[in-house]
Coordinates of C-alpha atoms and ligand atoms in Angstrom, one line a residue:
X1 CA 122.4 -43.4 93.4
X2 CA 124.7 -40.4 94.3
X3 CA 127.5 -39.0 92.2
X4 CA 129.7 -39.9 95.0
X5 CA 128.3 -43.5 94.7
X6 CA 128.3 -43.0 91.0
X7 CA 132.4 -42.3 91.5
X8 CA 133.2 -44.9 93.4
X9 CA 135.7 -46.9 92.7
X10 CA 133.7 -50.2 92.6
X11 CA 130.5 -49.0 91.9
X12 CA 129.5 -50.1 88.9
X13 CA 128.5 -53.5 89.7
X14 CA 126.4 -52.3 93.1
X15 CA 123.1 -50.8 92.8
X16 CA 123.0 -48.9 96.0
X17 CA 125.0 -47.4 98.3
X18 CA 127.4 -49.0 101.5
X19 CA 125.9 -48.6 104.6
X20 CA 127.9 -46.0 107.0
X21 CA 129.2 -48.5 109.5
X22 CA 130.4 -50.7 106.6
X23 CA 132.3 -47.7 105.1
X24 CA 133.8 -47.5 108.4
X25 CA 134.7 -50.8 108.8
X26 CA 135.8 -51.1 105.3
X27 CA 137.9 -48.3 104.9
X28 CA 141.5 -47.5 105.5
X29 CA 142.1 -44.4 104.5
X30 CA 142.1 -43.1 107.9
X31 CA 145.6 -44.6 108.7
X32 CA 147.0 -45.9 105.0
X33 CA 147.0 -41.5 104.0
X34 CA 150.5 -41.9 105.3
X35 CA 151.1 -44.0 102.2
X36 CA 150.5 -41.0 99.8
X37 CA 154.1 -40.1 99.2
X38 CA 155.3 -44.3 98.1
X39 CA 151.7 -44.8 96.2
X40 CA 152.5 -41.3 94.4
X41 CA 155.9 -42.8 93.4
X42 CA 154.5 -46.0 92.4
X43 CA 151.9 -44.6 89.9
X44 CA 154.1 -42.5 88.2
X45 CA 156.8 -45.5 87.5
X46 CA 154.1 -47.2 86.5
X47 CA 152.2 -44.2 84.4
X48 CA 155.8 -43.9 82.6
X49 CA 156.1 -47.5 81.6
X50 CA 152.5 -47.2 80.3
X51 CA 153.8 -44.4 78.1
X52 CA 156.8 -46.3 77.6
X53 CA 155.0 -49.6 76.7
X54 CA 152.2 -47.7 74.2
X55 CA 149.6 -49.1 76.8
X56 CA 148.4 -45.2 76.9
X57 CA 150.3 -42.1 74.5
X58 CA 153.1 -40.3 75.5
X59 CA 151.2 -37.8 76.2
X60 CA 148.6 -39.2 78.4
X61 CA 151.5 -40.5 80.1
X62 CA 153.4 -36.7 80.6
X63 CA 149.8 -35.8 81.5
X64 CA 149.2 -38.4 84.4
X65 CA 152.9 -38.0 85.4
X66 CA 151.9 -34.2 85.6
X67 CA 148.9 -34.6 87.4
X68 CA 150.7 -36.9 89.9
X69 CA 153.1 -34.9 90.6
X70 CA 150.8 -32.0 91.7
X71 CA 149.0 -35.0 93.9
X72 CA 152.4 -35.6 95.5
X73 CA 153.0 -31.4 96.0
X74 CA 149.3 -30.9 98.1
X75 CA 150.3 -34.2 99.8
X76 CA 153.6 -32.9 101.3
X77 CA 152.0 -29.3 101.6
X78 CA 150.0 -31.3 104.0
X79 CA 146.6 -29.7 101.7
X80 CA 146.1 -33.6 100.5
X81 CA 141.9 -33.8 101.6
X82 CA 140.5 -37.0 101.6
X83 CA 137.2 -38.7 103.2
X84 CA 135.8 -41.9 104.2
X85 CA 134.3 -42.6 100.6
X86 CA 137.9 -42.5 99.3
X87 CA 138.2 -45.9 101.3
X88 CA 141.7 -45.8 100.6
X89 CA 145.0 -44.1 99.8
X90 CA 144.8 -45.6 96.4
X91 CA 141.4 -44.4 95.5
X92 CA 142.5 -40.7 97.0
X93 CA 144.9 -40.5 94.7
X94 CA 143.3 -41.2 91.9
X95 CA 140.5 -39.3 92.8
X96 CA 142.3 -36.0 93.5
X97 CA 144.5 -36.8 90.1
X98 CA 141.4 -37.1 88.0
X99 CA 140.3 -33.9 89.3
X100 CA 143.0 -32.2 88.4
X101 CA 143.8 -34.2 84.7
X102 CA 140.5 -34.8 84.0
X103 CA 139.6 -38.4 82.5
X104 CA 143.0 -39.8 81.0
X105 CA 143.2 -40.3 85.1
X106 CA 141.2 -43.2 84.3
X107 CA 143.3 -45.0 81.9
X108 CA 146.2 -45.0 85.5
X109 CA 145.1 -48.1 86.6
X110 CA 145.6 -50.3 83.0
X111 CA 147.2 -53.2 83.6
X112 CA 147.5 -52.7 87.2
X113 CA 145.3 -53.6 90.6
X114 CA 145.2 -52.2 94.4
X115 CA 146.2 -55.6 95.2
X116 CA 150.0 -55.1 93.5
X117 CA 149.6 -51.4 94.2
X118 CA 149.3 -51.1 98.0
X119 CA 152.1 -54.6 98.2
X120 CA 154.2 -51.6 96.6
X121 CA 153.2 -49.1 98.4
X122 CA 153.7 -51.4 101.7
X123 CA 157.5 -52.6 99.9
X124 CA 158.1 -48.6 99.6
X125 CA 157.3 -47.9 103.0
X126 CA 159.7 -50.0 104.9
X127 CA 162.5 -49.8 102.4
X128 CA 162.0 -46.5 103.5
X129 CA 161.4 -46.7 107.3
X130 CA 164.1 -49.1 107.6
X131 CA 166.5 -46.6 106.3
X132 CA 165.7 -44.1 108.8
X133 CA 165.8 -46.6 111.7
X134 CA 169.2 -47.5 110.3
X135 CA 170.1 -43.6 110.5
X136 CA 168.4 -43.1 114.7
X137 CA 170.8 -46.4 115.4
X138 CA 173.7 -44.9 113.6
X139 CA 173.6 -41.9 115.7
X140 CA 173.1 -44.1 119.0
X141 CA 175.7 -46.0 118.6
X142 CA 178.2 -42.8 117.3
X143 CA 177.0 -41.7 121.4
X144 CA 177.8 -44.9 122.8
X145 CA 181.3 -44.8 121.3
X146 CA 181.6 -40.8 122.5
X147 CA 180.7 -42.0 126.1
X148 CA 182.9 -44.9 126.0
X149 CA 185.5 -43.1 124.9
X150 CA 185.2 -39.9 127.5
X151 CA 184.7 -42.3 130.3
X152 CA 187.8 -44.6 129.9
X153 CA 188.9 -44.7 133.7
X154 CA 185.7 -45.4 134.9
X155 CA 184.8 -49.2 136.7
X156 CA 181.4 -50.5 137.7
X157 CA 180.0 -53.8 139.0
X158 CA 179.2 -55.9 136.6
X159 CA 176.0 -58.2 137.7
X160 CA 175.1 -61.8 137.4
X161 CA 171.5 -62.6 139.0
X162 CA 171.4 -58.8 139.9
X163 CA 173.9 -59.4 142.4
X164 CA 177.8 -58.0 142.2
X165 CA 179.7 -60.0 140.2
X166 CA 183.1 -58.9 139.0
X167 CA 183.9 -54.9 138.2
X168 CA 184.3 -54.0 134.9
X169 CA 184.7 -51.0 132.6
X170 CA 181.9 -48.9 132.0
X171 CA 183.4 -48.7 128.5
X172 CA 182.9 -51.7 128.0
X173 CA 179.8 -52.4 129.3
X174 CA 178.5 -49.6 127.1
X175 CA 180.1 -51.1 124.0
X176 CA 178.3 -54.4 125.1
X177 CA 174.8 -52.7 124.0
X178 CA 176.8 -50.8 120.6
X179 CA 177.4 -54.9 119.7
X180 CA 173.7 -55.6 120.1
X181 CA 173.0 -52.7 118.1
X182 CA 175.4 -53.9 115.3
X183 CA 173.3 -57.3 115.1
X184 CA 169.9 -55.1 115.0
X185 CA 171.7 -53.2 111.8
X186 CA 172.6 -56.4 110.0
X187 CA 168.5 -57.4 110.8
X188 CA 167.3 -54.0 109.4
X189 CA 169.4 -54.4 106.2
X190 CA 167.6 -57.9 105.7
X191 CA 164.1 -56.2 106.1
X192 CA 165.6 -53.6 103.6
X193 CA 166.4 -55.9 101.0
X194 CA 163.3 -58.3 101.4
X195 CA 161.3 -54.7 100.8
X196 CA 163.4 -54.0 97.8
X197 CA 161.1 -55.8 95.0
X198 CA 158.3 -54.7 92.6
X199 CA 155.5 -56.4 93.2
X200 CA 153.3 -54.3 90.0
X201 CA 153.0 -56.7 87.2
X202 CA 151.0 -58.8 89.1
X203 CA 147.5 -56.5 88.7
X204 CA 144.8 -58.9 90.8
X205 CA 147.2 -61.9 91.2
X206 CA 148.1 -63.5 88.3
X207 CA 149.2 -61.0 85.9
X208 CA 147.6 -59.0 83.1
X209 CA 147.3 -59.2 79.4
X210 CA 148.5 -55.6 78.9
X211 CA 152.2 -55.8 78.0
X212 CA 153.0 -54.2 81.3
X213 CA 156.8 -54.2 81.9
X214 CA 157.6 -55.2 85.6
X215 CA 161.5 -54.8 85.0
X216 CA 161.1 -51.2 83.4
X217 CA 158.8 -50.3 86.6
X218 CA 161.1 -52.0 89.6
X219 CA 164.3 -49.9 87.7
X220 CA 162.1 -46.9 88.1
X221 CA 161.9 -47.4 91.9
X222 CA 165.4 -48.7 91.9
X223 CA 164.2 -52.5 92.9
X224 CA 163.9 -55.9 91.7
X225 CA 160.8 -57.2 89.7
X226 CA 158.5 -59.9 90.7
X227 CA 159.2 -63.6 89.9
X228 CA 155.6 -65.0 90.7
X229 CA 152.5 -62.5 90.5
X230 CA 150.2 -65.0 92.6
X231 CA 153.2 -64.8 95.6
X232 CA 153.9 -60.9 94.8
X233 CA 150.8 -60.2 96.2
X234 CA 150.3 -62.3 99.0
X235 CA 153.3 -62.2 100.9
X236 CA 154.2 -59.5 103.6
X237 CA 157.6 -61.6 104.4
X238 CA 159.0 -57.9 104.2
X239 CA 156.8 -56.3 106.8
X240 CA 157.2 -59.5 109.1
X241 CA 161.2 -58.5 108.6
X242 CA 160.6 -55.2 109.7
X243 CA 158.1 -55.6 112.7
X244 CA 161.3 -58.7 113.7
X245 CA 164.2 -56.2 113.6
X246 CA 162.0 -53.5 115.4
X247 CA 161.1 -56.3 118.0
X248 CA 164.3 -57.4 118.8
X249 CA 165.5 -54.0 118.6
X250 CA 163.0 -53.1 121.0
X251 CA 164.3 -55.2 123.2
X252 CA 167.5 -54.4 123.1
X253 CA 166.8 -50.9 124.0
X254 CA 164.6 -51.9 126.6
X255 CA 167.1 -53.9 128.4
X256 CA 169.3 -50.7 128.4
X257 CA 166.5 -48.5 129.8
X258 CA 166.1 -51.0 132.6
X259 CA 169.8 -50.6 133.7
X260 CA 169.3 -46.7 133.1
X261 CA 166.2 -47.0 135.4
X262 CA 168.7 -49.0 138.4
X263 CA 171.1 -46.8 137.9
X264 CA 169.7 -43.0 137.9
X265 CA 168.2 -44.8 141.3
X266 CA 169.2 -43.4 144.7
X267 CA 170.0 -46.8 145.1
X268 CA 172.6 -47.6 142.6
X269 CA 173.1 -43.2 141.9
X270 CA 175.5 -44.6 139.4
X271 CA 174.0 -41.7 136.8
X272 CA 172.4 -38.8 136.7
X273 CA 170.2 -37.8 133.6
X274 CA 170.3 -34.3 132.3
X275 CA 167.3 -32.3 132.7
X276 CA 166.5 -31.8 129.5
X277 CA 165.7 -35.9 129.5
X278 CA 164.2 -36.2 132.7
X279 CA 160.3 -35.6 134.1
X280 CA 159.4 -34.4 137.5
X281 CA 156.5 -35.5 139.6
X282 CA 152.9 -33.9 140.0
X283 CA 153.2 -34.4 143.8
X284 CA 156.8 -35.0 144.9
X285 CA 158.7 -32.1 144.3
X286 CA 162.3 -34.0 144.8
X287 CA 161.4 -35.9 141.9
X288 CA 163.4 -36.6 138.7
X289 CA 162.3 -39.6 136.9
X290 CA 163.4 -41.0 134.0
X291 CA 160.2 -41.2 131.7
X292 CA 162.2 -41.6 129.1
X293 CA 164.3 -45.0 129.4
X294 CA 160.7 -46.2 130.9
X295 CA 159.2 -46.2 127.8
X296 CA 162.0 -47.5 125.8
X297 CA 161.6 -50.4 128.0
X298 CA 157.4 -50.0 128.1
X299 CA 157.3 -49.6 124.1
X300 CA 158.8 -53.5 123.7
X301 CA 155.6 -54.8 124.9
X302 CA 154.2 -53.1 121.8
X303 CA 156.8 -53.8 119.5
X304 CA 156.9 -57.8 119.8
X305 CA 152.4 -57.5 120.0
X306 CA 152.6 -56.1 116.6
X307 CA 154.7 -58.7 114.9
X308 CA 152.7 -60.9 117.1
X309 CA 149.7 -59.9 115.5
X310 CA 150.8 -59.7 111.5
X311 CA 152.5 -63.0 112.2
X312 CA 149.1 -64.1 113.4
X313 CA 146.9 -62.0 110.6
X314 CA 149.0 -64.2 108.2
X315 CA 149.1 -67.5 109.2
X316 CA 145.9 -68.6 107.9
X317 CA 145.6 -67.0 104.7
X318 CA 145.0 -68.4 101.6
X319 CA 147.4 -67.0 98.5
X320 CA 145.7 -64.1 96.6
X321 CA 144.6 -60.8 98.0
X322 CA 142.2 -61.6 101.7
X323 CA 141.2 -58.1 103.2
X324 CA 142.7 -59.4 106.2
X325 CA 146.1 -58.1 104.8
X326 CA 144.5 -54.3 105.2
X327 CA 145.9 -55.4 109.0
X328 CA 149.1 -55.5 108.1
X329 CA 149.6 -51.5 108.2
X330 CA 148.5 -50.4 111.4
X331 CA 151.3 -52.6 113.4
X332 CA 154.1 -51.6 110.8
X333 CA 153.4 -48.2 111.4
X334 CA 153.4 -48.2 114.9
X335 CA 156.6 -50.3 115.4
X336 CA 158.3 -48.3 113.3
X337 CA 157.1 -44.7 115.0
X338 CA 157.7 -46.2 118.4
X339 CA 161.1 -47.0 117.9
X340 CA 161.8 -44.0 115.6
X341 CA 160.7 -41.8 118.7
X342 CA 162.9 -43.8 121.1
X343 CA 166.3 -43.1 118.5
X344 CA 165.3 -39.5 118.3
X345 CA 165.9 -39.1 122.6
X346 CA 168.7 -41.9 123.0
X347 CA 171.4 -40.5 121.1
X348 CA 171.9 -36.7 122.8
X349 CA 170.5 -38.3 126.4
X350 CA 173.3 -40.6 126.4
X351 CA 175.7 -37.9 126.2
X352 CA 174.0 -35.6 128.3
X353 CA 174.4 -37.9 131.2
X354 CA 176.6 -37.8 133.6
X355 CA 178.3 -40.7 135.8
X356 CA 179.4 -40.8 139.8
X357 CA 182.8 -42.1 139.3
X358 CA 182.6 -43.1 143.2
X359 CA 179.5 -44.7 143.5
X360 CA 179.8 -46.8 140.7
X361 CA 183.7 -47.6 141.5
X362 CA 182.7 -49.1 144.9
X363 CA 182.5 -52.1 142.4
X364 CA 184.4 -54.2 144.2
X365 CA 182.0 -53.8 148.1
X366 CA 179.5 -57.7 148.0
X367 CA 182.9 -59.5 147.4
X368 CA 183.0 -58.9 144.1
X369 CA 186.9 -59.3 143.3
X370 CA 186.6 -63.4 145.1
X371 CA 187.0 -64.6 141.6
X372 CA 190.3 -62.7 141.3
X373 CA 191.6 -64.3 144.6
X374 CA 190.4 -68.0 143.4
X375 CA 191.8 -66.9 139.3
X376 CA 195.0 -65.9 141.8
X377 CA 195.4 -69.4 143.5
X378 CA 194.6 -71.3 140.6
X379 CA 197.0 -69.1 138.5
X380 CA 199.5 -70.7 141.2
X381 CA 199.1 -74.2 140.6
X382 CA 196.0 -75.2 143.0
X383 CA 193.1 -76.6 141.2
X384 CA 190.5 -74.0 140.8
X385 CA 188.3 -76.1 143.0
X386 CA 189.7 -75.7 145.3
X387 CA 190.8 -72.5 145.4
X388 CA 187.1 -71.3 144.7
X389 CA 186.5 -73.3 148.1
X390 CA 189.1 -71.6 149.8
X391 CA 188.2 -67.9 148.9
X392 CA 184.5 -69.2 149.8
X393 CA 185.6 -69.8 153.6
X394 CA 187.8 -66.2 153.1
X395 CA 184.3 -64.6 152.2
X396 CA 182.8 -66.1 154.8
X397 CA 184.9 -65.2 157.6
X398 CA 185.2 -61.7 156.6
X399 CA 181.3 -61.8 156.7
X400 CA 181.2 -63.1 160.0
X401 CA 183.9 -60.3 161.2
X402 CA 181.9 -57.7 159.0
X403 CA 184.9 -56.8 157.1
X404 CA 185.6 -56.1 153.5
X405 CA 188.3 -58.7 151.7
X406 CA 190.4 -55.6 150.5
X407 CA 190.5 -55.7 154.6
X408 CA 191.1 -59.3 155.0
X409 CA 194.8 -58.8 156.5
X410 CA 197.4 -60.5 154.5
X411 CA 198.4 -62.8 157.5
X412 CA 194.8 -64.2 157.3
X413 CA 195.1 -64.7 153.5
X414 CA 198.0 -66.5 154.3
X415 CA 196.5 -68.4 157.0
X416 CA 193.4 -69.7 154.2
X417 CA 196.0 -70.7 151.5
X418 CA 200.1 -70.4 151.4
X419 CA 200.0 -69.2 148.3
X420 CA 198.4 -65.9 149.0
X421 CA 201.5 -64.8 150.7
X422 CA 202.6 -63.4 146.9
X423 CA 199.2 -61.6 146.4
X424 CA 200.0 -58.2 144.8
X425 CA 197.8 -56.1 146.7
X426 CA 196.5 -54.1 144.1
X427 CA 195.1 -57.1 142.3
X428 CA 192.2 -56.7 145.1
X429 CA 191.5 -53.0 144.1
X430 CA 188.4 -52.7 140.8
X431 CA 191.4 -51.3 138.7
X432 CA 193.6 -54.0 139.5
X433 CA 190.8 -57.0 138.8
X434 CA 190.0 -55.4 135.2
X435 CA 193.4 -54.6 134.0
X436 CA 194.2 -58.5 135.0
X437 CA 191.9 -59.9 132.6
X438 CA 194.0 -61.4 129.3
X439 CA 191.4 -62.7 127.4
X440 CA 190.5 -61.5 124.0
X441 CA 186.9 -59.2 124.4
X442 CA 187.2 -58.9 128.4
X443 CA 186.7 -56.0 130.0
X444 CA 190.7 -55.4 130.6
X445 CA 191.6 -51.5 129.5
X446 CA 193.7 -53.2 126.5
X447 CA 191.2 -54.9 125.3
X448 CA 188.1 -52.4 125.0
X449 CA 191.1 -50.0 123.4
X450 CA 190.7 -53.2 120.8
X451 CA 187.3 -52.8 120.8
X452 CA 186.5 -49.3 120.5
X453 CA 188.8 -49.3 117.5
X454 CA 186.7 -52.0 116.1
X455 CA 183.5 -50.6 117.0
X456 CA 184.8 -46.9 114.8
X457 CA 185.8 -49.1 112.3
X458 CA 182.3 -50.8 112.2
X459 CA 180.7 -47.8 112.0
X460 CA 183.2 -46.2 108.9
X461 CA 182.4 -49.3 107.0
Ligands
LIG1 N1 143.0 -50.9 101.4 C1 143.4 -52.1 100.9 C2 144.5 -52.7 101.8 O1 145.0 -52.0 102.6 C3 143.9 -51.9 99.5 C4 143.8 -53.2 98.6 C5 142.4 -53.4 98.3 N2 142.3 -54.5 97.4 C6 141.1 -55.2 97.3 N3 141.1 -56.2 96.5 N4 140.0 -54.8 97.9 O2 144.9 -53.8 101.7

């Protein structure tokens, strides 16, 4: 047997070596090396409440806390080596920290397993990554609010089926997506503080007879100890959270890079997207595509496929510590750097953009302001029915003449229903239908003044 066999980790109870496509199957290391930094953190809570406990001397303790610390310095100098036979970030670690302590590195892992280490590890992680995800949302909604805000006057159509509905306030519209956002914060902050407990104290899965502290280690890391070792270590509840908020994030963002797609169209040519966010064609040279709101939308496929597949991982696991659970990284990790590459574009493209007042403000052409004219009659006593009838056969006509309504002389109004004879005129203009909306949260000017004030007061909270 090898002295890298000889070293291993396990090896003691094997007689020869694994075989090389085992090793590969087995190991992690490959993708859990991005776990250095939260594993680091975790052994030296841990190596302190050894010290602390008398489970090893103070000074092995300084000693291991030492050594770790260099570990921790080559591992953000990006000069952390590691290879296949390390398996995984845990055995790295300790590895590299033995190398440079010597052998009080072994007494590290008293009272403690990989099966509580890399659930810590894992807990670290997206307390972590759900912190910066919190920050790239922050900063996307602070843009939303900046474009709301500079683009106060400005009226679009609003859609139902696709197909022009009633105009509305780009302000608000924009602000409909910062509300969306507000729910994915209050989904993050739940994955936050599922992440936020210790799971060390449970060593294999039901505990140790070293008088290991959990409550000592989780103040440490500024967390919550475990209440049950066996569930400590086989639930990834947290990482489920995570891989949910990123999901329904993901779609979120996806359905605004879908409207971002219609709109930087020819066809719609309500927006134009600064260079610096757009990507040209190989072939076409009028080309200016927007790559960028195309992936937002393209990366939800991925985002809801990896909570998908931890869901699925889990679901038939008995409790305790299955290898199966080495899954659960590689979908955490990519859910979170998908959508923290998305919030690292959004914010600064959405205020690079600009908007053609004119296009977009030919909200009301398709007929769009016939719910004012029916809101109009009703408002004057006739049923709404019927006055949604009436403005049906007013649409009608004016297709048949190929006319717009706005067009739609007031003598015919008049002809299709009395009342229309008192129609202020500029009811039928965008402006007119927006600012005529009195409910609370409609898109009337008043009203998204309300909102934006609530929206800078969400975000000062
Ligand atoms: N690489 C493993 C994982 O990612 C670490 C835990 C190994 N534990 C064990 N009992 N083999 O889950």
């Amino acid at each position: 047997m090898s002295e890298r066999d000889r070293n291993h980790l396990w090896g003691g109870r094997f007689a020869a070596s694994p075989a090389e496509a085992f090793e590969n199957l087995n190991a992690s290391i490959p993708f859990d090396v991005r776990l250095a930094p939260y594993d680091i953190e975790g052994s030296i809570a841990h190596a302190r409440m050894l010290g602390e406990r008398g489970i090893v001397s103070g000074g092995e303790s300084e000693e291991l806390v030492r050594g770790l610390n260099a570990v921790l310095k080559q591992v953000e100098a990006g000069r952390f080596e590691w290879t296949l036979a390390d398996e995984d970030v845990h055995t790295a670690v300790e590895r590299r920290l033995r190398e440079i302590v010597g052998d009080v590195a072994l007494k590290l892992h008293t009272g403690r397993s990989r099966n509580d280490q890399v659930a810590l590890d894992l807990h670290l992680f997206v307390r972590d990554a759900a912190g910066k995800i919190r920050d790239g949302l922050l900063e996307t909604m602070r843009a939303l609010i900046e474009v709301a805000d500079g683009h106060r006057d400005l009226i679009l159509p609003g859609y139902t089926h696709l197909q022009r509905a009633q105009p509305i306030l780009l302000s608000h519209h924009l602000l409909a997506h910062f509300w969306s956002f507000a729910r994915d914060l209050k989904r993050l902050d739940a994955a936050r503080e599922a992440a936020n407990v210790s799971p060390l104290g449970a060593a294999a899965l039901g505990g140790t007879p070293h008088p290991v502290d959990p409550v000592l280690t989780a103040g440490t890391l500024g967390m919550l100890p475990l209440v049950n070792s066996l569930d400590a270590v086989s639930e990834r509840d947290f990482a489920l959270d995570l891989l949910y908020a990123c999901a329904v994030l993901g779609v979120h963002l996806s359905r605004l890079g879908e409207e971002w797609v219609l709109w930087t169209s020819s066809e719609f040519g309500f927006a134009r997207l600064d260079d610096a966010y757009s990507s040209g064609s190989s072939i076409m040279p009028q080309k200016k595509n927007p790559d960028a709101y195309e992936l937002m939308r393209g990366k939800a496929g991925r985002l809801i496929g990896n909570l998908n597949a931890l869901l699925v991982t889990l679901k038939g696991l008995p409790l305790g510590y299955s290898k199966d659970l080495q899954e659960d990284k590689e979908p955490l990790f990519d859910s979170v750097d998908a959508i923290l590459a998305v919030l690292a574009v959004l914010p600064e493209m959405l205020r690079t953009a600009s908007f053609d007042g004119a296009r977009m403000s030919n909200a009301s052409g398709g007929f769009a302001l016939a719910t004012e004219l029916a809101d109009f009659l009703a408002s004057r006593g006739t049923p709404f029915r019927e006055a949604h009838r009436a403005v049906g056969e007013l649409v009608r006509r004016c297709e048949e003449e190929g006319i717009s309504l706005e067009e739609a002389v007031p003598e015919k109004l008049s002809s299709i229903h009395p009342a229309f004879a008192g129609l202020p005129r500029d009811l039928l203009t965008p402006a007119g239908s927006v600012a005529n909306k009195k409910s609370s949260g409609s898109t009337s000017p008043g009203s998204v003044e309300e909102q934006l004030r609530g929206a800078r007061d969400f975000l000062s909270r």
